[in-house]
Amino acid sequence: MLSPSRVPALRFIASCKLPTPWGEFTMHGFEEASGQEHVALTLGVVDDGAPVLVRLHSECLTGDALFSLRCDCGFQLEAALDAIAEEGRGALLYLRQEGRGIGLINKIRAYKLQDGGADTVEANEQLGFPADMRDFGIARDMLSELGIHQVRVMTNNPRKLETLNRVGIAVTEHVPLKVGRNSHNDHYLNTKAAKLGHLF
């Protein structure tokens, strides 16, 4: 059972039931010292010491909620929930890091540059940002609060695996999520593989 955290960087706030088409999850709310909020969804028993199927999912309003075909985010979110439901046990961390950390409005600006021919990395750089500003270290505190210390990670991004291992969360398996490729995001996915090292 979670209790409010005393860790200054991250506070556990509350948990509640969350019925979804994939089953009834428990939703856990967290808040950083900066005020940024994150949530985790868990299904089944996840604090028994055994490796847990986990997805670290960065917020993508356009893909997750507005069904954009420019990325594969919404497809990955649904595939992760499918996998957790099929297993009957797992966790999805929903990290509020829109647009690889640049925010929604800057993401729209980046999309406009992509409409003009820039790729996803070039667009971020033209706006004065690194290719990826996300901090996956916050996941360590969330996982620790949930009692999860060994994970089977659903991702195509090797940076997530490296970060978790570096901060003391043991990655026992890499589970690729090869979903959602289409004519609108083919160049985007190829760029992520070529320039960001994503594994497709």
mmCIF file of C-alpha atoms in Angstrom:
data_model
loop_
_atom_site.group_PDB
_atom_site.id
_atom_site.type_symbol
_atom_site.label_atom_id
_atom_site.label_comp_id
_atom_site.label_asym_id
_atom_site.label_seq_id
_atom_site.Cartn_x
_atom_site.Cartn_y
_atom_site.Cartn_z
ATOM 1 C CA MET A 1 0.000 0.000 0.000
ATOM 2 C CA LEU A 2 1.390 3.373 -0.991
ATOM 3 C CA SER A 3 1.803 6.170 1.510
ATOM 4 C CA PRO A 4 2.612 9.837 0.809
ATOM 5 C CA SER A 5 6.308 10.028 -0.117
ATOM 6 C CA ARG A 6 8.847 12.071 1.779
ATOM 7 C CA VAL A 7 11.177 12.227 -1.229
ATOM 8 C CA PRO A 8 11.411 15.951 -2.135
ATOM 9 C CA ALA A 9 11.712 15.294 -5.895
ATOM 10 C CA LEU A 10 8.473 13.318 -6.088
ATOM 11 C CA ARG A 11 5.421 12.964 -3.875
ATOM 12 C CA PHE A 12 2.824 10.227 -4.057
ATOM 13 C CA ILE A 13 -0.593 11.918 -3.770
ATOM 14 C CA ALA A 14 -3.400 9.350 -3.989
ATOM 15 C CA SER A 15 -4.671 6.182 -5.694
ATOM 16 C CA CYS A 16 -8.071 5.267 -7.100
ATOM 17 C CA LYS A 17 -9.784 2.635 -9.234
ATOM 18 C CA LEU A 18 -9.808 3.262 -12.983
ATOM 19 C CA PRO A 19 -12.114 1.009 -15.030
ATOM 20 C CA THR A 20 -11.011 0.858 -18.682
ATOM 21 C CA PRO A 21 -11.810 -1.261 -21.752
ATOM 22 C CA TRP A 22 -8.740 -3.341 -20.773
ATOM 23 C CA GLY A 23 -9.908 -4.008 -17.218
ATOM 24 C CA GLU A 24 -9.952 -2.245 -13.868
ATOM 25 C CA PHE A 25 -6.603 -0.627 -13.181
ATOM 26 C CA THR A 26 -5.469 1.282 -10.121
ATOM 27 C CA MET A 27 -4.352 4.825 -10.941
ATOM 28 C CA HIS A 28 -1.672 6.420 -8.749
ATOM 29 C CA GLY A 29 -1.010 10.166 -8.805
ATOM 30 C CA PHE A 30 2.427 11.698 -8.270
ATOM 31 C CA GLU A 31 3.679 15.275 -8.115
ATOM 32 C CA GLU A 32 7.190 16.625 -8.618
ATOM 33 C CA ALA A 33 8.519 19.496 -6.504
ATOM 34 C CA SER A 34 8.084 21.681 -9.618
ATOM 35 C CA GLY A 35 4.340 20.937 -9.617
ATOM 36 C CA GLN A 36 4.507 18.661 -12.662
ATOM 37 C CA GLU A 37 2.094 15.747 -12.302
ATOM 38 C CA HIS A 38 2.461 12.141 -13.474
ATOM 39 C CA VAL A 39 0.325 9.021 -13.121
ATOM 40 C CA ALA A 40 0.905 5.288 -13.039
ATOM 41 C CA LEU A 41 -1.624 2.585 -13.861
ATOM 42 C CA THR A 42 -1.156 -0.820 -12.255
ATOM 43 C CA LEU A 43 -2.973 -4.087 -12.783
ATOM 44 C CA GLY A 44 -2.655 -7.072 -10.479
ATOM 45 C CA VAL A 45 0.035 -7.542 -7.843
ATOM 46 C CA VAL A 46 3.203 -5.673 -8.835
ATOM 47 C CA ASP A 47 5.119 -5.461 -5.546
ATOM 48 C CA ASP A 48 5.941 -9.155 -5.023
ATOM 49 C CA GLY A 49 9.577 -8.871 -6.158
ATOM 50 C CA ALA A 50 9.125 -10.619 -9.500
ATOM 51 C CA PRO A 51 9.905 -8.735 -12.748
ATOM 52 C CA VAL A 52 6.938 -6.618 -13.869
ATOM 53 C CA LEU A 53 5.843 -5.828 -17.428
ATOM 54 C CA VAL A 54 6.192 -2.027 -17.613
ATOM 55 C CA ARG A 55 5.698 0.749 -20.155
ATOM 56 C CA LEU A 56 7.196 4.233 -19.626
ATOM 57 C CA HIS A 57 4.908 6.313 -21.829
ATOM 58 C CA SER A 58 5.556 10.001 -22.433
ATOM 59 C CA GLU A 59 2.436 12.096 -22.848
ATOM 60 C CA CYS A 60 1.397 12.670 -26.456
ATOM 61 C CA LEU A 61 -1.897 14.548 -26.653
ATOM 62 C CA THR A 62 -1.975 14.395 -30.441
ATOM 63 C CA GLY A 63 -1.354 10.648 -30.619
ATOM 64 C CA ASP A 64 -2.933 9.417 -27.382
ATOM 65 C CA ALA A 65 -6.119 11.513 -27.397
ATOM 66 C CA LEU A 66 -6.520 13.002 -30.883
ATOM 67 C CA PHE A 67 -5.613 9.847 -32.881
ATOM 68 C CA SER A 68 -2.783 11.454 -34.868
ATOM 69 C CA LEU A 69 -1.095 9.273 -37.473
ATOM 70 C CA ARG A 70 2.064 11.446 -37.426
ATOM 71 C CA CYS A 71 3.559 9.294 -34.653
ATOM 72 C CA ASP A 72 3.151 5.808 -33.197
ATOM 73 C CA CYS A 73 2.449 6.956 -29.608
ATOM 74 C CA GLY A 74 -1.256 6.168 -29.422
ATOM 75 C CA PHE A 75 -0.664 2.768 -31.004
ATOM 76 C CA GLN A 76 2.075 2.018 -28.467
ATOM 77 C CA LEU A 77 -0.155 3.102 -25.570
ATOM 78 C CA GLU A 78 -2.929 0.750 -26.633
ATOM 79 C CA ALA A 79 -0.512 -2.100 -27.374
ATOM 80 C CA ALA A 80 1.019 -1.717 -23.905
ATOM 81 C CA LEU A 81 -2.392 -1.797 -22.223
ATOM 82 C CA ASP A 82 -3.317 -4.843 -24.337
ATOM 83 C CA ALA A 83 -0.145 -6.642 -23.211
ATOM 84 C CA ILE A 84 -0.636 -5.778 -19.535
ATOM 85 C CA ALA A 85 -4.272 -6.904 -19.659
ATOM 86 C CA GLU A 86 -3.352 -10.167 -21.395
ATOM 87 C CA GLU A 87 -0.734 -10.863 -18.734
ATOM 88 C CA GLY A 88 -3.080 -9.820 -15.929
ATOM 89 C CA ARG A 89 -0.298 -7.875 -14.262
ATOM 90 C CA GLY A 90 1.823 -4.847 -15.058
ATOM 91 C CA ALA A 91 2.317 -1.096 -14.852
ATOM 92 C CA LEU A 92 2.099 1.837 -17.228
ATOM 93 C CA LEU A 93 3.813 5.061 -16.183
ATOM 94 C CA TYR A 94 2.300 8.072 -17.937
ATOM 95 C CA LEU A 95 4.979 10.770 -17.867
ATOM 96 C CA ARG A 96 3.970 14.367 -18.616
ATOM 97 C CA GLN A 97 6.755 15.058 -21.121
ATOM 98 C CA GLU A 98 4.876 16.185 -24.224
ATOM 99 C CA GLY A 99 6.800 16.464 -27.480
ATOM 100 C CA ARG A 100 9.930 14.727 -26.148
ATOM 101 C CA GLY A 101 9.969 17.343 -23.406
ATOM 102 C CA ILE A 102 9.451 20.573 -25.384
ATOM 103 C CA GLY A 103 5.726 20.964 -24.591
ATOM 104 C CA LEU A 104 2.583 20.983 -26.693
ATOM 105 C CA ILE A 105 2.851 24.426 -28.325
ATOM 106 C CA ASN A 106 6.493 23.910 -29.281
ATOM 107 C CA LYS A 107 5.519 20.491 -30.596
ATOM 108 C CA ILE A 108 3.010 22.194 -32.912
ATOM 109 C CA ARG A 109 5.790 24.549 -34.045
ATOM 110 C CA ALA A 110 7.995 21.512 -34.659
ATOM 111 C CA TYR A 111 5.233 19.864 -36.684
ATOM 112 C CA LYS A 112 5.000 23.011 -38.835
ATOM 113 C CA LEU A 113 8.733 22.783 -39.543
ATOM 114 C CA GLN A 114 8.266 19.107 -40.416
ATOM 115 C CA ASP A 115 5.495 20.126 -42.816
ATOM 116 C CA GLY A 116 8.183 22.257 -44.500
ATOM 117 C CA GLY A 117 10.602 19.348 -44.875
ATOM 118 C CA ALA A 118 12.542 19.100 -41.596
ATOM 119 C CA ASP A 119 12.712 15.748 -39.872
ATOM 120 C CA THR A 120 11.688 15.365 -36.210
ATOM 121 C CA VAL A 121 15.237 15.877 -34.887
ATOM 122 C CA GLU A 122 15.993 18.835 -37.171
ATOM 123 C CA ALA A 123 12.707 20.502 -36.173
ATOM 124 C CA ASN A 124 13.546 20.379 -32.462
ATOM 125 C CA GLU A 125 17.045 21.680 -33.122
ATOM 126 C CA GLN A 126 15.764 24.531 -35.321
ATOM 127 C CA LEU A 127 13.586 25.586 -32.366
ATOM 128 C CA GLY A 128 16.674 25.629 -30.138
ATOM 129 C CA PHE A 129 16.025 22.356 -28.278
ATOM 130 C CA PRO A 130 17.962 19.098 -28.056
ATOM 131 C CA ALA A 131 16.551 16.189 -30.039
ATOM 132 C CA ASP A 132 15.112 14.683 -26.827
ATOM 133 C CA MET A 133 14.715 16.547 -23.521
ATOM 134 C CA ARG A 134 12.869 13.846 -21.582
ATOM 135 C CA ASP A 135 14.055 12.720 -18.159
ATOM 136 C CA PHE A 136 13.278 9.067 -17.505
ATOM 137 C CA GLY A 137 14.968 9.209 -14.103
ATOM 138 C CA ILE A 138 11.657 10.224 -12.509
ATOM 139 C CA ALA A 139 10.416 6.723 -13.363
ATOM 140 C CA ARG A 140 12.764 5.280 -10.749
ATOM 141 C CA ASP A 141 10.973 7.089 -7.925
ATOM 142 C CA MET A 142 7.552 6.120 -9.273
ATOM 143 C CA LEU A 143 8.533 2.470 -9.660
ATOM 144 C CA SER A 144 10.105 2.403 -6.203
ATOM 145 C CA GLU A 145 6.934 3.840 -4.670
ATOM 146 C CA LEU A 146 4.979 1.068 -6.412
ATOM 147 C CA GLY A 147 7.339 -1.574 -5.011
ATOM 148 C CA ILE A 148 8.726 -2.436 -8.455
ATOM 149 C CA HIS A 149 12.478 -3.052 -8.698
ATOM 150 C CA GLN A 150 12.747 -5.443 -11.665
ATOM 151 C CA VAL A 151 11.096 -4.651 -14.983
ATOM 152 C CA ARG A 152 10.381 -6.088 -18.410
ATOM 153 C CA VAL A 153 10.242 -2.886 -20.426
ATOM 154 C CA MET A 154 7.986 -2.356 -23.428
ATOM 155 C CA THR A 155 9.877 0.151 -25.579
ATOM 156 C CA ASN A 156 11.782 0.779 -28.791
ATOM 157 C CA ASN A 157 13.967 3.429 -27.113
ATOM 158 C CA PRO A 158 17.284 2.105 -25.743
ATOM 159 C CA ARG A 159 17.676 5.266 -23.644
ATOM 160 C CA LYS A 160 14.878 4.100 -21.371
ATOM 161 C CA LEU A 161 16.639 0.794 -20.773
ATOM 162 C CA GLU A 162 19.980 2.504 -20.091
ATOM 163 C CA THR A 163 18.423 5.054 -17.715
ATOM 164 C CA LEU A 164 16.551 2.454 -15.663
ATOM 165 C CA ASN A 165 19.634 0.281 -15.309
ATOM 166 C CA ARG A 166 21.735 3.316 -14.357
ATOM 167 C CA VAL A 167 19.345 4.452 -11.608
ATOM 168 C CA GLY A 168 19.043 1.024 -10.031
ATOM 169 C CA ILE A 169 15.946 -0.519 -11.631
ATOM 170 C CA ALA A 170 16.945 -3.921 -13.039
ATOM 171 C CA VAL A 171 15.798 -4.428 -16.629
ATOM 172 C CA THR A 172 15.358 -8.182 -17.076
ATOM 173 C CA GLU A 173 13.819 -8.067 -20.563
ATOM 174 C CA HIS A 174 13.367 -5.681 -23.484
ATOM 175 C CA VAL A 175 9.928 -6.082 -25.107
ATOM 176 C CA PRO A 176 9.719 -4.225 -28.467
ATOM 177 C CA LEU A 177 6.514 -2.413 -29.481
ATOM 178 C CA LYS A 178 6.439 -2.575 -33.263
ATOM 179 C CA VAL A 179 3.025 -1.089 -33.969
ATOM 180 C CA GLY A 180 1.425 1.816 -35.793
ATOM 181 C CA ARG A 181 3.670 2.320 -38.824
ATOM 182 C CA ASN A 182 1.802 4.034 -41.659
ATOM 183 C CA SER A 183 2.416 6.336 -44.626
ATOM 184 C CA HIS A 184 2.141 9.448 -42.421
ATOM 185 C CA ASN A 185 4.771 8.425 -39.864
ATOM 186 C CA ASP A 186 7.124 6.239 -41.893
ATOM 187 C CA HIS A 187 9.771 8.988 -42.277
ATOM 188 C CA TYR A 188 9.382 9.935 -38.589
ATOM 189 C CA LEU A 189 10.012 6.351 -37.451
ATOM 190 C CA ASN A 190 12.956 5.957 -39.813
ATOM 191 C CA THR A 191 14.461 9.179 -38.412
ATOM 192 C CA LYS A 192 14.061 7.933 -34.833
ATOM 193 C CA ALA A 193 15.883 4.740 -35.788
ATOM 194 C CA ALA A 194 18.677 6.505 -37.713
ATOM 195 C CA LYS A 195 19.265 9.519 -35.436
ATOM 196 C CA LEU A 196 17.991 8.460 -32.002
ATOM 197 C CA GLY A 197 18.875 4.770 -32.078
ATOM 198 C CA HIS A 198 15.334 3.468 -31.669
ATOM 199 C CA LEU A 199 14.990 -0.266 -32.250
ATOM 200 C CA PHE A 200 12.286 -1.213 -34.734
#
